[in-house]
Amino acid sequence: MSSIRKFDPKTIAVESKPRDDSDAQVWANRLYTSADEKQFHGVWQAAPGVHANLPGQETVVVLEGRATVTGQNGASIDVAAGDLVFVDAGEVATWTVHEQLRKVFVINTP
């Protein structure tokens, strides 16, 4: 059965989701998981710090905060509220959060 749902991504409740590869607190709420468990949609929030080993393929809209996203080859981009970010499949990113970050994500796994 299909459905159409609407959320306010800035106010949706998120739960603490500790990560071994994060040196600061992380919260999340997975709003959708495909039947084959290969696609996930949700909201992710992180306190300032380093959040490593986040694999692509991911599409992100940054809702609040600022971060530097660094790929495996050392290339990095600065992102802030309002930015649309793509992390290619096979890439593994490190998010260095400068101001508490909240983002909407869509993750596709192989």
mmCIF file of N, CA and C in Angstrom:
data_model
loop_
_atom_site.group_PDB
_atom_site.id
_atom_site.type_symbol
_atom_site.label_atom_id
_atom_site.label_comp_id
_atom_site.label_asym_id
_atom_site.label_seq_id
_atom_site.Cartn_x
_atom_site.Cartn_y
_atom_site.Cartn_z
ATOM 1 N N MET A 1 0.848 -1.184 0.000
ATOM 2 C CA MET A 1 0.000 0.000 0.000
ATOM 3 C C MET A 1 0.887 1.237 0.000
ATOM 4 N N SER A 2 0.598 2.158 -0.881
ATOM 5 C CA SER A 2 1.369 3.385 -0.941
ATOM 6 C C SER A 2 0.690 4.472 -0.123
ATOM 7 N N SER A 3 1.441 5.509 0.156
ATOM 8 C CA SER A 3 0.878 6.631 0.900
ATOM 9 C C SER A 3 1.632 7.896 0.535
ATOM 10 N N ILE A 4 1.039 8.992 0.886
ATOM 11 C CA ILE A 4 1.670 10.302 0.729
ATOM 12 C C ILE A 4 1.686 10.915 2.113
ATOM 13 N N ARG A 5 2.872 11.345 2.539
ATOM 14 C CA ARG A 5 3.002 11.905 3.882
ATOM 15 C C ARG A 5 3.726 13.242 3.816
ATOM 16 N N LYS A 6 3.466 14.081 4.792
ATOM 17 C CA LYS A 6 4.103 15.388 4.873
ATOM 18 C C LYS A 6 4.738 15.531 6.257
ATOM 19 N N PHE A 7 5.955 16.096 6.287
ATOM 20 C CA PHE A 7 6.673 16.296 7.542
ATOM 21 C C PHE A 7 7.253 17.706 7.568
ATOM 22 N N ASP A 8 7.465 18.230 8.749
ATOM 23 C CA ASP A 8 8.243 19.456 8.914
ATOM 24 C C ASP A 8 9.624 19.015 9.369
ATOM 25 N N PRO A 9 10.612 18.995 8.474
ATOM 26 C CA PRO A 9 11.920 18.438 8.823
ATOM 27 C C PRO A 9 12.677 19.230 9.888
ATOM 28 N N LYS A 10 12.266 20.478 10.111
ATOM 29 C CA LYS A 10 12.950 21.283 11.130
ATOM 30 C C LYS A 10 12.473 20.957 12.545
ATOM 31 N N THR A 11 11.270 20.364 12.657
ATOM 32 C CA THR A 11 10.738 20.118 14.000
ATOM 33 C C THR A 11 10.469 18.650 14.297
ATOM 34 N N ILE A 12 10.648 17.771 13.313
ATOM 35 C CA ILE A 12 10.378 16.356 13.553
ATOM 36 C C ILE A 12 11.298 15.830 14.659
ATOM 37 N N ALA A 13 10.747 15.024 15.542
ATOM 38 C CA ALA A 13 11.523 14.484 16.667
ATOM 39 C C ALA A 13 12.627 13.562 16.159
ATOM 40 N N VAL A 14 13.799 13.679 16.775
ATOM 41 C CA VAL A 14 14.926 12.790 16.478
ATOM 42 C C VAL A 14 15.377 12.137 17.782
ATOM 43 N N GLU A 15 15.928 10.914 17.664
ATOM 44 C CA GLU A 15 16.386 10.158 18.833
ATOM 45 C C GLU A 15 17.894 10.076 18.829
ATOM 46 N N SER A 16 18.480 9.973 20.007
ATOM 47 C CA SER A 16 19.924 9.798 20.129
ATOM 48 C C SER A 16 20.348 8.524 19.407
ATOM 49 N N LYS A 17 21.366 8.624 18.566
ATOM 50 C CA LYS A 17 21.882 7.487 17.790
ATOM 51 C C LYS A 17 23.412 7.496 17.875
ATOM 52 N N PRO A 18 23.981 7.063 18.992
ATOM 53 C CA PRO A 18 25.437 7.065 19.137
ATOM 54 C C PRO A 18 26.111 6.298 17.995
ATOM 55 N N ARG A 19 27.263 6.817 17.535
ATOM 56 C CA ARG A 19 28.048 6.194 16.460
ATOM 57 C C ARG A 19 29.479 6.026 16.945
ATOM 58 N N ASP A 20 30.069 4.891 16.661
ATOM 59 C CA ASP A 20 31.466 4.657 17.022
ATOM 60 C C ASP A 20 32.398 5.638 16.324
ATOM 61 N N ASP A 21 32.027 6.078 15.113
ATOM 62 C CA ASP A 21 32.898 6.955 14.325
ATOM 63 C C ASP A 21 32.547 8.423 14.457
ATOM 64 N N SER A 22 31.854 8.802 15.530
ATOM 65 C CA SER A 22 31.533 10.197 15.815
ATOM 66 C C SER A 22 32.067 10.542 17.192
ATOM 67 N N ASP A 23 32.696 11.720 17.284
ATOM 68 C CA ASP A 23 33.202 12.141 18.593
ATOM 69 C C ASP A 23 32.272 13.147 19.272
ATOM 70 N N ALA A 24 31.051 13.274 18.725
ATOM 71 C CA ALA A 24 30.043 14.152 19.306
ATOM 72 C C ALA A 24 28.682 13.486 19.116
ATOM 73 N N GLN A 25 27.684 14.020 19.793
ATOM 74 C CA GLN A 25 26.358 13.397 19.788
ATOM 75 C C GLN A 25 25.694 13.476 18.417
ATOM 76 N N VAL A 26 24.938 12.419 18.104
ATOM 77 C CA VAL A 26 24.186 12.308 16.856
ATOM 78 C C VAL A 26 22.752 11.904 17.187
ATOM 79 N N TRP A 27 21.802 12.472 16.458
ATOM 80 C CA TRP A 27 20.397 12.124 16.583
ATOM 81 C C TRP A 27 19.860 11.825 15.184
ATOM 82 N N ALA A 28 18.833 11.001 15.085
ATOM 83 C CA ALA A 28 18.258 10.707 13.774
ATOM 84 C C ALA A 28 16.833 10.212 13.909
ATOM 85 N N ASN A 29 16.136 10.269 12.786
ATOM 86 C CA ASN A 29 14.806 9.678 12.673
ATOM 87 C C ASN A 29 14.688 9.184 11.241
ATOM 88 N N ARG A 30 14.645 7.875 11.071
ATOM 89 C CA ARG A 30 14.469 7.276 9.744
ATOM 90 C C ARG A 30 12.974 7.242 9.464
ATOM 91 N N LEU A 31 12.547 8.001 8.470
ATOM 92 C CA LEU A 31 11.128 8.147 8.159
ATOM 93 C C LEU A 31 10.643 7.152 7.123
ATOM 94 N N TYR A 32 11.573 6.615 6.334
ATOM 95 C CA TYR A 32 11.194 5.677 5.277
ATOM 96 C C TYR A 32 12.327 4.690 5.051
ATOM 97 N N THR A 33 11.964 3.425 4.913
ATOM 98 C CA THR A 33 12.889 2.370 4.510
ATOM 99 C C THR A 33 12.191 1.575 3.409
ATOM 100 N N SER A 34 12.854 1.405 2.275
ATOM 101 C CA SER A 34 12.253 0.645 1.176
ATOM 102 C C SER A 34 12.083 -0.815 1.581
ATOM 103 N N ALA A 35 11.203 -1.507 0.888
ATOM 104 C CA ALA A 35 10.913 -2.911 1.193
ATOM 105 C C ALA A 35 12.163 -3.775 1.114
ATOM 106 N N ASP A 36 13.083 -3.452 0.187
ATOM 107 C CA ASP A 36 14.320 -4.234 0.052
ATOM 108 C C ASP A 36 15.439 -3.709 0.963
ATOM 109 N N GLU A 37 15.115 -2.707 1.781
ATOM 110 C CA GLU A 37 16.049 -2.093 2.744
ATOM 111 C C GLU A 37 17.313 -1.562 2.070
ATOM 112 N N LYS A 38 17.159 -1.000 0.869
ATOM 113 C CA LYS A 38 18.294 -0.425 0.155
ATOM 114 C C LYS A 38 18.193 1.088 0.019
ATOM 115 N N GLN A 39 17.063 1.661 0.436
ATOM 116 C CA GLN A 39 16.916 3.108 0.399
ATOM 117 C C GLN A 39 16.314 3.567 1.719
ATOM 118 N N PHE A 40 16.862 4.691 2.236
ATOM 119 C CA PHE A 40 16.424 5.236 3.512
ATOM 120 C C PHE A 40 16.254 6.747 3.368
ATOM 121 N N HIS A 41 15.205 7.289 3.988
ATOM 122 C CA HIS A 41 14.968 8.731 4.016
ATOM 123 C C HIS A 41 14.803 9.119 5.478
ATOM 124 N N GLY A 42 15.288 10.287 5.832
ATOM 125 C CA GLY A 42 15.092 10.712 7.200
ATOM 126 C C GLY A 42 15.748 12.031 7.521
ATOM 127 N N VAL A 43 15.849 12.288 8.818
ATOM 128 C CA VAL A 43 16.459 13.506 9.344
ATOM 129 C C VAL A 43 17.605 13.092 10.253
ATOM 130 N N TRP A 44 18.752 13.761 10.101
ATOM 131 C CA TRP A 44 19.956 13.475 10.885
ATOM 132 C C TRP A 44 20.420 14.785 11.488
ATOM 133 N N GLN A 45 20.814 14.735 12.736
ATOM 134 C CA GLN A 45 21.291 15.929 13.439
ATOM 135 C C GLN A 45 22.563 15.559 14.173
ATOM 136 N N ALA A 46 23.533 16.485 14.177
ATOM 137 C CA ALA A 46 24.810 16.200 14.826
ATOM 138 C C ALA A 46 25.345 17.438 15.524
ATOM 139 N N ALA A 47 25.911 17.206 16.705
ATOM 140 C CA ALA A 47 26.578 18.262 17.454
ATOM 141 C C ALA A 47 27.940 18.541 16.821
ATOM 142 N N PRO A 48 28.520 19.702 17.100
ATOM 143 C CA PRO A 48 29.853 19.994 16.570
ATOM 144 C C PRO A 48 30.852 18.900 16.946
ATOM 145 N N GLY A 49 31.625 18.498 15.948
ATOM 146 C CA GLY A 49 32.612 17.448 16.117
ATOM 147 C C GLY A 49 32.871 16.769 14.790
ATOM 148 N N VAL A 50 33.580 15.651 14.851
ATOM 149 C CA VAL A 50 33.929 14.911 13.644
ATOM 150 C C VAL A 50 33.084 13.644 13.570
ATOM 151 N N HIS A 51 32.462 13.460 12.418
ATOM 152 C CA HIS A 51 31.576 12.318 12.170
ATOM 153 C C HIS A 51 32.118 11.626 10.922
ATOM 154 N N ALA A 52 32.871 10.555 11.123
ATOM 155 C CA ALA A 52 33.614 9.903 10.047
ATOM 156 C C ALA A 52 32.909 8.652 9.533
ATOM 157 N N ASN A 53 33.409 8.180 8.390
ATOM 158 C CA ASN A 53 32.971 6.909 7.788
ATOM 159 C C ASN A 53 31.480 6.879 7.474
ATOM 160 N N LEU A 54 31.006 7.931 6.818
ATOM 161 C CA LEU A 54 29.616 7.995 6.370
ATOM 162 C C LEU A 54 29.609 7.696 4.869
ATOM 163 N N PRO A 55 29.169 6.497 4.488
ATOM 164 C CA PRO A 55 29.256 6.078 3.086
ATOM 165 C C PRO A 55 28.177 6.703 2.203
ATOM 166 N N GLY A 56 28.537 6.935 0.919
ATOM 167 C CA GLY A 56 27.560 7.368 -0.087
ATOM 168 C C GLY A 56 26.923 6.128 -0.668
ATOM 169 N N GLN A 57 25.967 6.234 -1.366
ATOM 170 C CA GLN A 57 25.383 7.309 -2.117
ATOM 171 C C GLN A 57 24.332 7.991 -1.249
ATOM 172 N N GLU A 58 24.492 9.312 -1.107
ATOM 173 C CA GLU A 58 23.601 10.068 -0.240
ATOM 174 C C GLU A 58 23.280 11.404 -0.887
ATOM 175 N N THR A 59 22.026 11.804 -0.761
ATOM 176 C CA THR A 59 21.572 13.133 -1.151
ATOM 177 C C THR A 59 21.116 13.820 0.124
ATOM 178 N N VAL A 60 21.559 15.060 0.318
ATOM 179 C CA VAL A 60 21.317 15.782 1.567
ATOM 180 C C VAL A 60 20.831 17.196 1.272
ATOM 181 N N VAL A 61 19.870 17.666 2.063
ATOM 182 C CA VAL A 61 19.530 19.082 2.117
ATOM 183 C C VAL A 61 19.846 19.530 3.538
ATOM 184 N N VAL A 62 20.751 20.485 3.668
ATOM 185 C CA VAL A 62 21.142 20.992 4.978
ATOM 186 C C VAL A 62 20.084 21.995 5.431
ATOM 187 N N LEU A 63 19.493 21.725 6.598
ATOM 188 C CA LEU A 63 18.439 22.573 7.142
ATOM 189 C C LEU A 63 18.991 23.660 8.057
ATOM 190 N N GLU A 64 20.017 23.308 8.828
ATOM 191 C CA GLU A 64 20.622 24.292 9.744
ATOM 192 C C GLU A 64 22.045 23.871 10.042
ATOM 193 N N GLY A 65 22.853 24.850 10.431
ATOM 194 C CA GLY A 65 24.230 24.580 10.824
ATOM 195 C C GLY A 65 25.220 24.717 9.688
ATOM 196 N N ARG A 66 26.479 24.399 10.024
ATOM 197 C CA ARG A 66 27.579 24.475 9.056
ATOM 198 C C ARG A 66 28.499 23.291 9.271
ATOM 199 N N ALA A 67 29.096 22.801 8.175
ATOM 200 C CA ALA A 67 30.028 21.681 8.262
ATOM 201 C C ALA A 67 30.984 21.725 7.074
ATOM 202 N N THR A 68 32.069 20.981 7.208
ATOM 203 C CA THR A 68 32.978 20.714 6.100
ATOM 204 C C THR A 68 32.877 19.228 5.818
ATOM 205 N N VAL A 69 32.618 18.885 4.556
ATOM 206 C CA VAL A 69 32.493 17.486 4.141
ATOM 207 C C VAL A 69 33.743 17.135 3.354
ATOM 208 N N THR A 70 34.448 16.096 3.809
ATOM 209 C CA THR A 70 35.718 15.697 3.204
ATOM 210 C C THR A 70 35.612 14.270 2.683
ATOM 211 N N GLY A 71 36.039 14.090 1.436
ATOM 212 C CA GLY A 71 36.030 12.769 0.822
ATOM 213 C C GLY A 71 37.316 12.008 1.101
ATOM 214 N N GLN A 72 37.361 10.777 0.619
ATOM 215 C CA GLN A 72 38.518 9.902 0.848
ATOM 216 C C GLN A 72 39.807 10.450 0.247
ATOM 217 N N ASN A 73 39.691 11.230 -0.840
ATOM 218 C CA ASN A 73 40.891 11.760 -1.486
ATOM 219 C C ASN A 73 41.361 13.071 -0.861
ATOM 220 N N GLY A 74 40.660 13.544 0.176
ATOM 221 C CA GLY A 74 41.051 14.766 0.867
ATOM 222 C C GLY A 74 40.349 16.014 0.377
ATOM 223 N N ALA A 75 39.650 15.936 -0.756
ATOM 224 C CA ALA A 75 38.900 17.088 -1.255
ATOM 225 C C ALA A 75 37.760 17.385 -0.296
ATOM 226 N N SER A 76 37.467 18.677 -0.090
ATOM 227 C CA SER A 76 36.402 19.023 0.842
ATOM 228 C C SER A 76 35.579 20.185 0.318
ATOM 229 N N ILE A 77 34.361 20.264 0.852
ATOM 230 C CA ILE A 77 33.460 21.378 0.565
ATOM 231 C C ILE A 77 32.878 21.867 1.881
ATOM 232 N N ASP A 78 32.593 23.157 1.941
ATOM 233 C CA ASP A 78 31.899 23.718 3.091
ATOM 234 C C ASP A 78 30.418 23.776 2.751
ATOM 235 N N VAL A 79 29.569 23.368 3.701
ATOM 236 C CA VAL A 79 28.127 23.366 3.488
ATOM 237 C C VAL A 79 27.444 24.109 4.629
ATOM 238 N N ALA A 80 26.274 24.653 4.316
ATOM 239 C CA ALA A 80 25.501 25.404 5.307
ATOM 240 C C ALA A 80 24.021 25.284 4.968
ATOM 241 N N ALA A 81 23.192 25.811 5.860
ATOM 242 C CA ALA A 81 21.744 25.758 5.687
ATOM 243 C C ALA A 81 21.361 26.196 4.283
ATOM 244 N N GLY A 82 20.492 25.390 3.649
ATOM 245 C CA GLY A 82 20.017 25.688 2.313
ATOM 246 C C GLY A 82 20.765 24.954 1.212
ATOM 247 N N ASP A 83 21.902 24.346 1.533
ATOM 248 C CA ASP A 83 22.698 23.654 0.520
ATOM 249 C C ASP A 83 22.133 22.273 0.206
ATOM 250 N N LEU A 84 22.260 21.896 -1.062
ATOM 251 C CA LEU A 84 21.931 20.571 -1.547
ATOM 252 C C LEU A 84 23.262 19.879 -1.821
ATOM 253 N N VAL A 85 23.471 18.696 -1.224
ATOM 254 C CA VAL A 85 24.763 18.008 -1.286
ATOM 255 C C VAL A 85 24.560 16.592 -1.818
ATOM 256 N N PHE A 86 25.443 16.178 -2.724
ATOM 257 C CA PHE A 86 25.443 14.801 -3.227
ATOM 258 C C PHE A 86 26.765 14.153 -2.850
ATOM 259 N N VAL A 87 26.709 12.954 -2.283
ATOM 260 C CA VAL A 87 27.883 12.128 -2.030
ATOM 261 C C VAL A 87 27.731 10.914 -2.936
ATOM 262 N N ASP A 88 28.681 10.741 -3.854
ATOM 263 C CA ASP A 88 28.584 9.662 -4.834
ATOM 264 C C ASP A 88 28.668 8.280 -4.197
ATOM 265 N N ALA A 89 28.072 7.310 -4.868
ATOM 266 C CA ALA A 89 28.188 5.915 -4.456
ATOM 267 C C ALA A 89 29.662 5.544 -4.406
ATOM 268 N N GLY A 90 30.063 4.821 -3.385
ATOM 269 C CA GLY A 90 31.451 4.404 -3.227
ATOM 270 C C GLY A 90 32.309 5.387 -2.441
ATOM 271 N N GLU A 91 31.861 6.622 -2.328
ATOM 272 C CA GLU A 91 32.596 7.619 -1.538
ATOM 273 C C GLU A 91 32.298 7.395 -0.060
ATOM 274 N N VAL A 92 33.254 7.686 0.781
ATOM 275 C CA VAL A 92 33.068 7.644 2.227
ATOM 276 C C VAL A 92 33.452 9.021 2.744
ATOM 277 N N ALA A 93 32.502 9.719 3.350
ATOM 278 C CA ALA A 93 32.707 11.106 3.745
ATOM 279 C C ALA A 93 32.905 11.246 5.250
ATOM 280 N N THR A 94 33.634 12.290 5.597
ATOM 281 C CA THR A 94 33.756 12.739 6.980
ATOM 282 C C THR A 94 33.108 14.114 7.060
ATOM 283 N N TRP A 95 32.155 14.245 7.967
ATOM 284 C CA TRP A 95 31.484 15.517 8.197
ATOM 285 C C TRP A 95 32.076 16.139 9.463
ATOM 286 N N THR A 96 32.779 17.253 9.313
ATOM 287 C CA THR A 96 33.287 18.013 10.456
ATOM 288 C C THR A 96 32.278 19.128 10.703
ATOM 289 N N VAL A 97 31.488 18.967 11.761
ATOM 290 C CA VAL A 97 30.392 19.890 12.043
ATOM 291 C C VAL A 97 30.926 21.045 12.884
ATOM 292 N N HIS A 98 30.700 22.270 12.393
ATOM 293 C CA HIS A 98 31.162 23.481 13.080
ATOM 294 C C HIS A 98 30.060 24.094 13.948
ATOM 295 N N GLU A 99 28.831 24.034 13.462
ATOM 296 C CA GLU A 99 27.643 24.487 14.194
ATOM 297 C C GLU A 99 26.626 23.366 14.084
ATOM 298 N N GLN A 100 25.903 23.091 15.166
ATOM 299 C CA GLN A 100 24.966 21.956 15.141
ATOM 300 C C GLN A 100 24.276 21.876 13.789
ATOM 301 N N LEU A 101 24.321 20.693 13.205
ATOM 302 C CA LEU A 101 23.833 20.469 11.843
ATOM 303 C C LEU A 101 22.580 19.613 11.871
ATOM 304 N N ARG A 102 21.634 19.977 11.033
ATOM 305 C CA ARG A 102 20.430 19.170 10.839
ATOM 306 C C ARG A 102 20.239 19.050 9.341
ATOM 307 N N LYS A 103 20.020 17.816 8.872
ATOM 308 C CA LYS A 103 19.879 17.608 7.435
ATOM 309 C C LYS A 103 18.801 16.570 7.162
ATOM 310 N N VAL A 104 18.208 16.679 5.983
ATOM 311 C CA VAL A 104 17.330 15.654 5.444
ATOM 312 C C VAL A 104 18.206 14.803 4.537
ATOM 313 N N PHE A 105 18.063 13.488 4.619
ATOM 314 C CA PHE A 105 18.913 12.610 3.804
ATOM 315 C C PHE A 105 18.093 11.571 3.058
ATOM 316 N N VAL A 106 18.639 11.163 1.922
ATOM 317 C CA VAL A 106 18.185 9.994 1.188
ATOM 318 C C VAL A 106 19.446 9.185 0.910
ATOM 319 N N ILE A 107 19.483 7.950 1.393
ATOM 320 C CA ILE A 107 20.637 7.073 1.221
ATOM 321 C C ILE A 107 20.215 5.877 0.380
ATOM 322 N N ASN A 108 21.042 5.574 -0.614
ATOM 323 C CA ASN A 108 20.842 4.375 -1.434
ATOM 324 C C ASN A 108 22.036 3.464 -1.214
ATOM 325 N N THR A 109 21.776 2.198 -0.936
ATOM 326 C CA THR A 109 22.851 1.234 -0.729
ATOM 327 C C THR A 109 22.829 0.208 -1.855
ATOM 328 N N PRO A 110 23.978 -0.408 -2.113
ATOM 329 C CA PRO A 110 24.040 -1.392 -3.198
ATOM 330 C C PRO A 110 23.208 -2.630 -2.903
#
